[in-house]
Amino acid sequence: MGDLLKNKNILIMGVRNKWSIAWGIAKAAKEQGANLILTYLGEREKESLDKLIAGMDNVETCPCDVTSDENLDELFSNIKNKYGVIHGVVHAIAFAKSEDLQDTFVNTSRDGFHTAMDVSVYSLIAVAKRAKELMTEGGSIITLTYRGSEKVYPGYNIMGVAKAALEASVRYTAHELGAQNIRVNAISSGPVKTMSAKGVKNFSDILEIVEKKSFLRRNVTLEDLGGTAVYLLSDLSSGLTGEVLYIDAGYNNMGL
Ligand code: NAP
């Protein structure tokens, strides 16, 4: 146990199960003394979340579908009533229709494009807009991205486009909220076997190649990502904002 996040109220969005990147971050933040608010999408997810947090102090769960402004308003109004202030937000949410991750990129449907951008990009903006009202003591907002935003990973398709827009949104949000001492950064994670990742064609090939070629000759773990998130959420990173940090065992710097 440490106290880097002691008395900090942290909202974490995107814990689906024990393999979720958001769960790795939640565990690391808890170990540093944070009070956690975890969101879930539906009743099925609530059940698995309740099992995960059984026995943990100062952790609560709230429903939230980020495509609904009403859901978001209710979430932040409940947080305001109970906590008054929040210090950190972890946005670990993304979605694309499975057909848009299986078919060729040029076959992406208009509807699929809108859905991916709404859930995976607009949600960060919608969350930041509400979070800033409760970050009266300054704060840190983190999102999760992938190198498919910059380089082509066949099959990543519309998610690559969404991640590029997400990273640009990080910079614009960070610029605006900087005046309130709210920092906004993205972690560009190496591949991690999660529910969402399973939807990407050839994902196990990506894991294998990265393990072989990355500087550390391994894939990243939830602990690697949790540690970086604690750094970003805490005052240790007080001068860092608008950045995309690669936590990928060095893979992004390989030429061949
Ligand atoms: P995950 O465990 O499946 O988490 C994704 C989360 O997004 C789930 O909790 C999912 O909820 C939630 N979500 C989807 N649509 C939502 C909506 N409308 N409202 C609220 N929540 C919604 O997968 P993950 O890999 O940890 O993903 C977390 C983030 O990391 C994503 O942004 C992903 O793109 C990013 N990332 C992942 C990797 C990787 O290799 N895994 C690499 C780089 C970046 P339900 O499951 O309940 O639908």
mmCIF file of C-alpha atoms and ligand atoms in Angstrom:
data_model
loop_
_atom_site.group_PDB
_atom_site.id
_atom_site.type_symbol
_atom_site.label_atom_id
_atom_site.label_comp_id
_atom_site.label_asym_id
_atom_site.label_seq_id
_atom_site.Cartn_x
_atom_site.Cartn_y
_atom_site.Cartn_z
ATOM 1 C CA MET A 1 0.000 0.000 0.000
ATOM 2 C CA GLY A 2 1.164 3.531 -0.803
ATOM 3 C CA ASP A 3 -0.545 6.881 -0.446
ATOM 4 C CA LEU A 4 0.005 8.572 -3.808
ATOM 5 C CA LEU A 5 -3.770 8.781 -4.327
ATOM 6 C CA LYS A 6 -4.893 9.026 -0.706
ATOM 7 C CA ASN A 7 -8.172 10.978 -0.336
ATOM 8 C CA LYS A 8 -8.471 11.278 -4.121
ATOM 9 C CA ASN A 9 -11.830 10.449 -5.661
ATOM 10 C CA ILE A 10 -11.253 8.677 -8.967
ATOM 11 C CA LEU A 11 -13.894 7.769 -11.541
ATOM 12 C CA ILE A 12 -12.954 4.711 -13.610
ATOM 13 C CA MET A 13 -15.047 3.890 -16.681
ATOM 14 C CA GLY A 14 -14.628 0.619 -18.574
ATOM 15 C CA VAL A 15 -14.125 -2.252 -16.122
ATOM 16 C CA ARG A 16 -15.766 -5.199 -17.897
ATOM 17 C CA ASN A 17 -13.977 -8.044 -16.101
ATOM 18 C CA LYS A 18 -10.670 -8.970 -14.480
ATOM 19 C CA TRP A 19 -8.853 -8.774 -17.820
ATOM 20 C CA SER A 20 -9.932 -5.186 -18.500
ATOM 21 C CA ILE A 21 -7.208 -2.545 -18.622
ATOM 22 C CA ALA A 22 -9.476 -0.405 -16.424
ATOM 23 C CA TRP A 23 -9.427 -3.142 -13.778
ATOM 24 C CA GLY A 24 -5.617 -3.144 -13.764
ATOM 25 C CA ILE A 25 -5.779 0.612 -13.227
ATOM 26 C CA ALA A 26 -8.472 0.327 -10.545
ATOM 27 C CA LYS A 27 -6.378 -2.162 -8.558
ATOM 28 C CA ALA A 28 -3.254 0.004 -8.788
ATOM 29 C CA ALA A 29 -5.183 3.147 -7.794
ATOM 30 C CA LYS A 30 -6.749 1.314 -4.858
ATOM 31 C CA GLU A 31 -3.312 0.192 -3.673
ATOM 32 C CA GLN A 32 -2.388 3.887 -3.526
ATOM 33 C CA GLY A 33 -5.357 4.769 -1.323
ATOM 34 C CA ALA A 34 -7.867 6.129 -3.878
ATOM 35 C CA ASN A 35 -11.634 6.169 -3.385
ATOM 36 C CA LEU A 36 -13.079 4.605 -6.517
ATOM 37 C CA ILE A 37 -16.279 5.047 -8.480
ATOM 38 C CA LEU A 38 -16.536 2.372 -11.200
ATOM 39 C CA THR A 39 -19.123 2.511 -13.958
ATOM 40 C CA TYR A 40 -20.798 -0.417 -15.688
ATOM 41 C CA LEU A 41 -22.939 -0.664 -18.801
ATOM 42 C CA GLY A 42 -25.729 -3.097 -17.891
ATOM 43 C CA GLU A 43 -26.989 -5.422 -15.155
ATOM 44 C CA ARG A 44 -24.942 -8.381 -16.474
ATOM 45 C CA GLU A 45 -21.755 -6.324 -16.142
ATOM 46 C CA LYS A 46 -22.805 -5.098 -12.677
ATOM 47 C CA GLU A 47 -22.870 -8.678 -11.407
ATOM 48 C CA SER A 48 -19.324 -9.403 -12.523
ATOM 49 C CA LEU A 49 -18.132 -6.033 -11.214
ATOM 50 C CA ASP A 50 -19.721 -6.676 -7.810
ATOM 51 C CA LYS A 51 -17.800 -9.952 -7.590
ATOM 52 C CA LEU A 52 -14.535 -8.217 -8.460
ATOM 53 C CA ILE A 53 -14.859 -5.522 -5.816
ATOM 54 C CA ALA A 54 -16.192 -7.770 -3.049
ATOM 55 C CA GLY A 55 -14.341 -6.960 0.171
ATOM 56 C CA MET A 56 -12.821 -3.688 -1.101
ATOM 57 C CA ASP A 57 -13.403 -0.495 0.920
ATOM 58 C CA ASN A 58 -14.393 2.845 -0.560
ATOM 59 C CA VAL A 59 -15.356 1.476 -3.963
ATOM 60 C CA GLU A 60 -18.777 1.963 -5.459
ATOM 61 C CA THR A 61 -20.372 1.187 -8.792
ATOM 62 C CA CYS A 62 -22.746 3.271 -10.916
ATOM 63 C CA PRO A 63 -24.431 2.535 -14.246
ATOM 64 C CA CYS A 64 -23.464 4.571 -17.301
ATOM 65 C CA ASP A 65 -23.882 4.140 -21.028
ATOM 66 C CA VAL A 66 -21.680 6.875 -22.509
ATOM 67 C CA THR A 67 -23.896 7.209 -25.580
ATOM 68 C CA SER A 68 -26.613 8.693 -23.353
ATOM 69 C CA ASP A 69 -26.343 12.317 -22.189
ATOM 70 C CA GLU A 70 -29.008 11.562 -19.571
ATOM 71 C CA ASN A 71 -26.908 8.694 -18.182
ATOM 72 C CA LEU A 72 -23.831 10.914 -18.033
ATOM 73 C CA ASP A 73 -25.747 13.754 -16.352
ATOM 74 C CA GLU A 74 -27.135 11.370 -13.763
ATOM 75 C CA LEU A 75 -23.729 9.823 -13.083
ATOM 76 C CA PHE A 76 -22.043 13.180 -12.484
ATOM 77 C CA SER A 77 -24.956 14.519 -10.478
ATOM 78 C CA ASN A 78 -24.776 11.462 -8.170
ATOM 79 C CA ILE A 79 -21.016 11.893 -7.828
ATOM 80 C CA LYS A 80 -21.459 15.594 -7.039
ATOM 81 C CA ASN A 81 -24.037 14.865 -4.355
ATOM 82 C CA LYS A 82 -21.927 12.200 -2.701
ATOM 83 C CA TYR A 83 -18.334 13.435 -3.146
ATOM 84 C CA GLY A 84 -18.569 17.087 -4.200
ATOM 85 C CA VAL A 85 -15.181 16.911 -5.860
ATOM 86 C CA ILE A 86 -13.304 14.442 -8.060
ATOM 87 C CA HIS A 87 -9.584 14.353 -8.749
ATOM 88 C CA GLY A 88 -9.248 11.836 -11.547
ATOM 89 C CA VAL A 89 -11.087 10.162 -14.415
ATOM 90 C CA VAL A 90 -9.989 7.076 -16.315
ATOM 91 C CA HIS A 91 -11.775 6.707 -19.656
ATOM 92 C CA ALA A 92 -11.129 3.131 -20.843
ATOM 93 C CA ILE A 93 -14.017 2.745 -23.238
ATOM 94 C CA ALA A 94 -14.170 1.877 -26.918
ATOM 95 C CA PHE A 95 -16.545 0.104 -29.247
ATOM 96 C CA ALA A 96 -16.843 -0.704 -32.945
ATOM 97 C CA LYS A 97 -19.335 -2.995 -34.621
ATOM 98 C CA SER A 98 -17.825 -6.423 -35.154
ATOM 99 C CA GLU A 99 -18.534 -6.334 -38.903
ATOM 100 C CA ASP A 100 -16.435 -3.172 -39.149
ATOM 101 C CA LEU A 101 -13.500 -4.997 -37.554
ATOM 102 C CA GLN A 102 -13.885 -8.071 -39.757
ATOM 103 C CA ASP A 103 -14.640 -6.587 -43.185
ATOM 104 C CA THR A 104 -12.369 -4.374 -45.307
ATOM 105 C CA PHE A 105 -11.910 -0.776 -44.150
ATOM 106 C CA VAL A 106 -13.598 0.788 -47.183
ATOM 107 C CA ASN A 107 -16.735 -1.201 -46.387
ATOM 108 C CA THR A 108 -17.151 0.623 -43.054
ATOM 109 C CA SER A 109 -20.801 1.661 -42.889
ATOM 110 C CA ARG A 110 -21.909 5.209 -42.085
ATOM 111 C CA ASP A 111 -23.692 3.892 -39.045
ATOM 112 C CA GLY A 112 -20.633 1.888 -37.940
ATOM 113 C CA PHE A 113 -18.459 4.984 -38.319
ATOM 114 C CA HIS A 114 -20.822 7.055 -36.161
ATOM 115 C CA THR A 115 -21.080 4.365 -33.499
ATOM 116 C CA ALA A 116 -17.315 3.897 -33.184
ATOM 117 C CA MET A 117 -16.699 7.644 -33.031
ATOM 118 C CA ASP A 118 -19.534 8.257 -30.583
ATOM 119 C CA VAL A 119 -18.582 5.559 -28.057
ATOM 120 C CA SER A 120 -14.809 5.750 -28.440
ATOM 121 C CA VAL A 121 -14.179 9.479 -28.998
ATOM 122 C CA TYR A 122 -17.127 11.740 -28.258
ATOM 123 C CA SER A 123 -17.520 10.023 -24.882
ATOM 124 C CA LEU A 124 -14.175 11.477 -23.755
ATOM 125 C CA ILE A 125 -15.340 14.990 -24.618
ATOM 126 C CA ALA A 126 -18.718 14.438 -22.947
ATOM 127 C CA VAL A 127 -17.049 13.081 -19.809
ATOM 128 C CA ALA A 128 -14.448 15.872 -19.656
ATOM 129 C CA LYS A 129 -17.174 18.521 -19.967
ATOM 130 C CA ARG A 130 -18.928 17.158 -16.880
ATOM 131 C CA ALA A 131 -15.811 16.152 -14.934
ATOM 132 C CA LYS A 132 -14.300 19.638 -15.093
ATOM 133 C CA GLU A 133 -17.220 20.992 -13.047
ATOM 134 C CA LEU A 134 -16.267 18.635 -10.196
ATOM 135 C CA MET A 135 -12.478 19.011 -10.528
ATOM 136 C CA THR A 136 -12.402 22.116 -8.375
ATOM 137 C CA GLU A 137 -9.014 21.159 -6.894
ATOM 138 C CA GLY A 138 -7.434 20.458 -10.303
ATOM 139 C CA GLY A 139 -7.422 16.976 -11.762
ATOM 140 C CA SER A 140 -6.176 14.374 -14.176
ATOM 141 C CA ILE A 141 -8.083 12.710 -17.008
ATOM 142 C CA ILE A 142 -6.651 9.636 -18.739
ATOM 143 C CA THR A 143 -7.799 7.775 -21.799
ATOM 144 C CA LEU A 144 -6.518 4.647 -23.539
ATOM 145 C CA THR A 145 -5.341 4.596 -27.126
ATOM 146 C CA TYR A 146 -3.478 2.308 -29.520
ATOM 147 C CA ARG A 147 -0.740 2.749 -32.117
ATOM 148 C CA GLY A 148 -3.280 1.857 -34.803
ATOM 149 C CA SER A 149 -4.016 5.615 -34.693
ATOM 150 C CA GLU A 150 -0.726 6.317 -36.480
ATOM 151 C CA LYS A 151 0.186 3.190 -38.406
ATOM 152 C CA VAL A 152 -1.905 0.633 -40.223
ATOM 153 C CA TYR A 153 -2.746 -2.572 -38.381
ATOM 154 C CA PRO A 154 -4.866 -4.532 -40.884
ATOM 155 C CA GLY A 155 -8.218 -5.285 -39.255
ATOM 156 C CA TYR A 156 -8.041 -2.465 -36.693
ATOM 157 C CA ASN A 157 -9.857 -0.385 -39.325
ATOM 158 C CA ILE A 158 -12.324 2.181 -37.966
ATOM 159 C CA MET A 159 -10.813 1.904 -34.472
ATOM 160 C CA GLY A 160 -7.556 3.286 -35.876
ATOM 161 C CA VAL A 161 -9.430 6.319 -37.159
ATOM 162 C CA ALA A 162 -11.269 6.659 -33.851
ATOM 163 C CA LYS A 163 -8.013 6.491 -31.882
ATOM 164 C CA ALA A 164 -6.476 9.219 -34.071
ATOM 165 C CA ALA A 165 -9.480 11.428 -33.288
ATOM 166 C CA LEU A 166 -9.239 10.476 -29.610
ATOM 167 C CA GLU A 167 -5.588 11.553 -29.427
ATOM 168 C CA ALA A 168 -6.417 14.875 -31.092
ATOM 169 C CA SER A 169 -9.279 15.297 -28.604
ATOM 170 C CA VAL A 170 -6.797 14.751 -25.761
ATOM 171 C CA ARG A 171 -4.718 17.694 -27.000
ATOM 172 C CA TYR A 172 -7.678 20.047 -27.496
ATOM 173 C CA THR A 173 -9.204 19.121 -24.133
ATOM 174 C CA ALA A 174 -5.844 19.427 -22.368
ATOM 175 C CA HIS A 175 -5.331 22.884 -23.872
ATOM 176 C CA GLU A 176 -8.707 24.153 -22.689
ATOM 177 C CA LEU A 177 -8.747 22.580 -19.243
ATOM 178 C CA GLY A 178 -5.127 23.431 -18.472
ATOM 179 C CA ALA A 179 -6.267 26.821 -17.179
ATOM 180 C CA GLN A 180 -8.125 24.944 -14.414
ATOM 181 C CA ASN A 181 -5.077 22.808 -13.620
ATOM 182 C CA ILE A 182 -6.771 19.785 -15.161
ATOM 183 C CA ARG A 183 -4.371 17.570 -17.090
ATOM 184 C CA VAL A 184 -5.442 15.247 -19.904
ATOM 185 C CA ASN A 185 -3.243 12.462 -21.254
ATOM 186 C CA ALA A 186 -3.503 9.199 -23.152
ATOM 187 C CA ILE A 187 -1.769 5.901 -22.538
ATOM 188 C CA SER A 188 -0.997 4.131 -25.799
ATOM 189 C CA SER A 189 -1.031 0.547 -24.618
ATOM 190 C CA GLY A 190 0.599 -2.390 -26.282
ATOM 191 C CA PRO A 191 -1.802 -5.240 -27.074
ATOM 192 C CA VAL A 192 -3.547 -6.844 -24.082
ATOM 193 C CA LYS A 193 -5.895 -9.836 -24.319
ATOM 194 C CA THR A 194 -9.256 -8.355 -23.295
ATOM 195 C CA MET A 195 -12.875 -8.777 -24.400
ATOM 196 C CA SER A 196 -12.632 -5.784 -26.747
ATOM 197 C CA ALA A 197 -9.328 -6.951 -28.215
ATOM 198 C CA LYS A 198 -10.873 -10.297 -29.140
ATOM 199 C CA GLY A 199 -12.992 -8.432 -31.711
ATOM 200 C CA VAL A 200 -9.892 -7.411 -33.692
ATOM 201 C CA LYS A 201 -9.001 -9.789 -36.515
ATOM 202 C CA ASN A 202 -5.565 -11.443 -36.135
ATOM 203 C CA PHE A 203 -5.198 -10.146 -32.569
ATOM 204 C CA SER A 204 -3.244 -13.202 -31.394
ATOM 205 C CA ASP A 205 -0.754 -12.642 -34.249
ATOM 206 C CA ILE A 206 -0.237 -9.071 -33.018
ATOM 207 C CA LEU A 207 0.443 -10.348 -29.484
ATOM 208 C CA GLU A 208 2.966 -12.859 -30.803
ATOM 209 C CA ILE A 209 4.836 -10.368 -32.998
ATOM 210 C CA VAL A 210 5.033 -7.743 -30.253
ATOM 211 C CA GLU A 211 6.303 -10.301 -27.757
ATOM 212 C CA LYS A 212 9.070 -11.254 -30.156
ATOM 213 C CA LYS A 213 10.037 -7.781 -31.359
ATOM 214 C CA SER A 214 9.489 -5.334 -28.503
ATOM 215 C CA PHE A 215 12.572 -4.026 -26.692
ATOM 216 C CA LEU A 216 11.565 -5.908 -23.540
ATOM 217 C CA ARG A 217 10.690 -9.087 -25.522
ATOM 218 C CA ARG A 218 7.307 -9.341 -23.856
ATOM 219 C CA ASN A 219 3.823 -7.929 -23.944
ATOM 220 C CA VAL A 220 2.695 -5.371 -21.387
ATOM 221 C CA THR A 221 0.746 -6.384 -18.293
ATOM 222 C CA LEU A 222 -2.133 -4.817 -16.397
ATOM 223 C CA GLU A 223 0.453 -3.978 -13.715
ATOM 224 C CA ASP A 224 2.555 -2.023 -16.243
ATOM 225 C CA LEU A 225 -0.529 -0.039 -17.239
ATOM 226 C CA GLY A 226 -1.761 0.379 -13.663
ATOM 227 C CA GLY A 227 1.587 1.820 -12.586
ATOM 228 C CA THR A 228 1.577 4.368 -15.397
ATOM 229 C CA ALA A 229 -2.008 5.332 -14.632
ATOM 230 C CA VAL A 230 -1.121 5.956 -10.967
ATOM 231 C CA TYR A 231 1.714 8.190 -12.134
ATOM 232 C CA LEU A 232 -0.639 10.118 -14.430
ATOM 233 C CA LEU A 233 -3.378 10.420 -11.806
ATOM 234 C CA SER A 234 -1.004 11.533 -9.056
ATOM 235 C CA ASP A 235 0.956 14.732 -8.501
ATOM 236 C CA LEU A 236 4.097 12.905 -9.678
ATOM 237 C CA SER A 237 3.102 13.893 -13.220
ATOM 238 C CA SER A 238 2.051 17.457 -12.336
ATOM 239 C CA GLY A 239 3.815 19.011 -15.360
ATOM 240 C CA LEU A 240 2.569 16.528 -17.944
ATOM 241 C CA THR A 241 -0.475 17.186 -20.106
ATOM 242 C CA GLY A 242 -1.723 16.708 -23.671
ATOM 243 C CA GLU A 243 0.620 13.745 -24.167
ATOM 244 C CA VAL A 244 0.339 10.243 -25.545
ATOM 245 C CA LEU A 245 2.569 7.917 -23.513
ATOM 246 C CA TYR A 246 3.588 4.626 -25.090
ATOM 247 C CA ILE A 247 3.414 1.763 -22.631
ATOM 248 C CA ASP A 248 4.225 -1.009 -25.063
ATOM 249 C CA ALA A 249 7.520 -2.534 -23.920
ATOM 250 C CA GLY A 250 9.290 -0.306 -26.455
ATOM 251 C CA TYR A 251 7.603 -1.771 -29.540
ATOM 252 C CA ASN A 252 6.656 1.583 -31.141
ATOM 253 C CA ASN A 253 10.314 2.448 -31.616
ATOM 254 C CA MET A 254 11.171 -0.688 -33.611
ATOM 255 C CA GLY A 255 11.876 -0.047 -37.283
ATOM 256 C CA LEU A 256 11.681 -3.650 -38.393
HETATM 257 P P1 NAP B 1 -12.618 -4.199 -22.249
HETATM 258 O O1 NAP B 1 -12.224 -4.898 -21.019
HETATM 259 O O2 NAP B 1 -13.558 -4.912 -23.153
HETATM 260 O O3 NAP B 1 -13.166 -2.749 -21.868
HETATM 261 C C1 NAP B 1 -13.891 -1.940 -22.765
HETATM 262 C C2 NAP B 1 -14.966 -1.291 -21.963
HETATM 263 O O4 NAP B 1 -15.727 -0.342 -22.748
HETATM 264 C C3 NAP B 1 -15.974 -2.316 -21.442
HETATM 265 O O5 NAP B 1 -16.139 -2.138 -20.060
HETATM 266 C C4 NAP B 1 -17.233 -1.945 -22.207
HETATM 267 O O6 NAP B 1 -18.413 -2.286 -21.539
HETATM 268 C C5 NAP B 1 -17.063 -0.443 -22.301
HETATM 269 N N1 NAP B 1 -18.051 0.134 -23.189
HETATM 270 C C6 NAP B 1 -18.302 -0.153 -24.493
HETATM 271 N N2 NAP B 1 -19.338 0.581 -24.938
HETATM 272 C C7 NAP B 1 -19.755 1.351 -23.891
HETATM 273 C C8 NAP B 1 -20.778 2.309 -23.703
HETATM 274 N N3 NAP B 1 -21.628 2.645 -24.691
HETATM 275 N N4 NAP B 1 -20.901 2.918 -22.488
HETATM 276 C C9 NAP B 1 -20.089 2.585 -21.475
HETATM 277 N N5 NAP B 1 -19.113 1.676 -21.580
HETATM 278 C C10 NAP B 1 -18.933 1.055 -22.767
HETATM 279 O O7 NAP B 1 -11.336 -3.884 -23.165
HETATM 280 P P2 NAP B 1 -9.980 -3.080 -22.915
HETATM 281 O O8 NAP B 1 -9.037 -3.632 -23.914
HETATM 282 O O9 NAP B 1 -9.622 -3.067 -21.491
HETATM 283 O O10 NAP B 1 -10.363 -1.617 -23.418
HETATM 284 C C11 NAP B 1 -10.175 -0.446 -22.642
HETATM 285 C C12 NAP B 1 -9.577 0.657 -23.510
HETATM 286 O O11 NAP B 1 -8.231 0.311 -23.822
HETATM 287 C C13 NAP B 1 -10.282 0.850 -24.847
HETATM 288 O O12 NAP B 1 -10.319 2.237 -25.139
HETATM 289 C C14 NAP B 1 -9.354 0.140 -25.813
HETATM 290 O O13 NAP B 1 -9.474 0.635 -27.142
HETATM 291 C C15 NAP B 1 -8.030 0.525 -25.199
HETATM 292 N N6 NAP B 1 -6.873 -0.269 -25.655
HETATM 293 C C16 NAP B 1 -6.905 -1.613 -25.584
HETATM 294 C C17 NAP B 1 -5.809 -2.337 -26.029
HETATM 295 C C18 NAP B 1 -5.810 -3.837 -25.981
HETATM 296 O O14 NAP B 1 -4.961 -4.454 -26.638
HETATM 297 N N7 NAP B 1 -6.682 -4.471 -25.223
HETATM 298 C C19 NAP B 1 -4.680 -1.671 -26.537
HETATM 299 C C20 NAP B 1 -4.680 -0.277 -26.598
HETATM 300 C C21 NAP B 1 -5.794 0.427 -26.150
HETATM 301 P P3 NAP B 1 -19.112 -3.713 -21.874
HETATM 302 O O15 NAP B 1 -18.074 -4.747 -22.043
HETATM 303 O O16 NAP B 1 -19.960 -3.917 -20.725
HETATM 304 O O17 NAP B 1 -19.829 -3.519 -23.171
#
